[in-house]
Amino acid sequence: MPKLKTNRSAAKRFSKSASGKFKHRQSHRSHILTKKSSKRKRHLRPIVAIHDSDQKAIARMVPYL
């Protein structure tokens, strides 16, 4: 079976946790932060897990991650 190509944009956005699930950084935290409240920025800080229904799709995009 031939090698599979990795979706490079997905490889930059997602990583695997120790349990084998995918995780990602939340959006809206890179610029124009002055108008966002401290509470909003604080809640965007943690790295969150991908929802279970999307795990299979991410795994298909990054087969060797």
PDB file of C-alpha atoms in Angstrom:
ATOM      1  CA  MET A   1       0.000   0.000   0.000  1.00  0.00           C
ATOM      2  CA  PRO A   2       1.396   3.430  -0.893  1.00  0.00           C
ATOM      3  CA  LYS A   3       2.344   6.061   1.643  1.00  0.00           C
ATOM      4  CA  LEU A   4      -0.357   8.551   2.579  1.00  0.00           C
ATOM      5  CA  LYS A   5       0.112  12.275   2.294  1.00  0.00           C
ATOM      6  CA  THR A   6      -0.255  14.296   5.474  1.00  0.00           C
ATOM      7  CA  ASN A   7      -2.442  17.372   5.362  1.00  0.00           C
ATOM      8  CA  ARG A   8       0.239  19.926   6.309  1.00  0.00           C
ATOM      9  CA  SER A   9      -2.163  22.552   7.653  1.00  0.00           C
ATOM     10  CA  ALA A  10      -3.738  19.959   9.953  1.00  0.00           C
ATOM     11  CA  ALA A  11      -0.306  18.743  11.087  1.00  0.00           C
ATOM     12  CA  LYS A  12       0.535  22.281  12.228  1.00  0.00           C
ATOM     13  CA  ARG A  13      -2.733  22.693  14.133  1.00  0.00           C
ATOM     14  CA  PHE A  14      -3.238  19.363  15.881  1.00  0.00           C
ATOM     15  CA  SER A  15      -1.143  17.196  18.162  1.00  0.00           C
ATOM     16  CA  LYS A  16      -1.764  13.980  20.048  1.00  0.00           C
ATOM     17  CA  SER A  17      -2.238  13.748  23.799  1.00  0.00           C
ATOM     18  CA  ALA A  18      -0.790  10.966  25.951  1.00  0.00           C
ATOM     19  CA  SER A  19      -4.109   9.118  25.753  1.00  0.00           C
ATOM     20  CA  GLY A  20      -3.949   9.136  21.954  1.00  0.00           C
ATOM     21  CA  LYS A  21      -6.658  11.746  21.351  1.00  0.00           C
ATOM     22  CA  PHE A  22      -6.069  14.872  19.315  1.00  0.00           C
ATOM     23  CA  LYS A  23      -5.833  18.324  20.878  1.00  0.00           C
ATOM     24  CA  HIS A  24      -5.600  21.863  19.510  1.00  0.00           C
ATOM     25  CA  ARG A  25      -5.052  25.463  20.502  1.00  0.00           C
ATOM     26  CA  GLN A  26      -8.142  27.657  20.542  1.00  0.00           C
ATOM     27  CA  SER A  27      -8.684  30.372  17.975  1.00  0.00           C
ATOM     28  CA  HIS A  28      -9.128  34.163  18.477  1.00  0.00           C
ATOM     29  CA  ARG A  29      -6.075  34.478  20.713  1.00  0.00           C
ATOM     30  CA  SER A  30      -3.412  35.746  18.309  1.00  0.00           C
ATOM     31  CA  HIS A  31      -4.134  39.435  17.676  1.00  0.00           C
ATOM     32  CA  ILE A  32      -6.540  42.321  18.433  1.00  0.00           C
ATOM     33  CA  LEU A  33      -6.450  41.353  22.093  1.00  0.00           C
ATOM     34  CA  THR A  34      -7.060  44.826  23.535  1.00  0.00           C
ATOM     35  CA  LYS A  35     -10.806  44.774  22.939  1.00  0.00           C
ATOM     36  CA  LYS A  36     -11.231  41.274  24.393  1.00  0.00           C
ATOM     37  CA  SER A  37     -11.911  40.950  28.092  1.00  0.00           C
ATOM     38  CA  SER A  38      -9.435  39.285  30.424  1.00  0.00           C
ATOM     39  CA  LYS A  39     -12.004  36.574  31.161  1.00  0.00           C
ATOM     40  CA  ARG A  40     -12.431  35.815  27.464  1.00  0.00           C
ATOM     41  CA  LYS A  41      -8.664  35.621  26.899  1.00  0.00           C
ATOM     42  CA  ARG A  42      -8.197  33.467  29.999  1.00  0.00           C
ATOM     43  CA  HIS A  43     -10.808  30.967  28.818  1.00  0.00           C
ATOM     44  CA  LEU A  44      -9.110  30.746  25.407  1.00  0.00           C
ATOM     45  CA  ARG A  45      -5.754  29.897  27.010  1.00  0.00           C
ATOM     46  CA  PRO A  46      -5.948  26.113  27.588  1.00  0.00           C
ATOM     47  CA  ILE A  47      -5.290  23.547  24.893  1.00  0.00           C
ATOM     48  CA  VAL A  48      -8.515  21.612  24.390  1.00  0.00           C
ATOM     49  CA  ALA A  49      -9.316  18.145  23.104  1.00  0.00           C
ATOM     50  CA  ILE A  50     -10.972  17.589  19.752  1.00  0.00           C
ATOM     51  CA  HIS A  51     -14.543  16.344  20.083  1.00  0.00           C
ATOM     52  CA  ASP A  52     -14.940  12.569  19.825  1.00  0.00           C
ATOM     53  CA  SER A  53     -17.026  12.847  16.652  1.00  0.00           C
ATOM     54  CA  ASP A  54     -14.149  14.631  14.865  1.00  0.00           C
ATOM     55  CA  GLN A  55     -11.275  12.365  16.000  1.00  0.00           C
ATOM     56  CA  LYS A  56     -11.610  10.026  13.017  1.00  0.00           C
ATOM     57  CA  ALA A  57     -11.484  12.876  10.487  1.00  0.00           C
ATOM     58  CA  ILE A  58      -8.361  14.365  12.071  1.00  0.00           C
ATOM     59  CA  ALA A  59      -6.686  10.945  12.168  1.00  0.00           C
ATOM     60  CA  ARG A  60      -7.301  10.609   8.428  1.00  0.00           C
ATOM     61  CA  MET A  61      -5.684  14.005   7.771  1.00  0.00           C
ATOM     62  CA  VAL A  62      -2.571  13.279   9.840  1.00  0.00           C
ATOM     63  CA  PRO A  63      -1.987   9.522   9.538  1.00  0.00           C
ATOM     64  CA  TYR A  64       1.561   9.508  10.956  1.00  0.00           C
ATOM     65  CA  LEU A  65       1.106  11.898  13.870  1.00  0.00           C
TER      66      LEU A  65
END
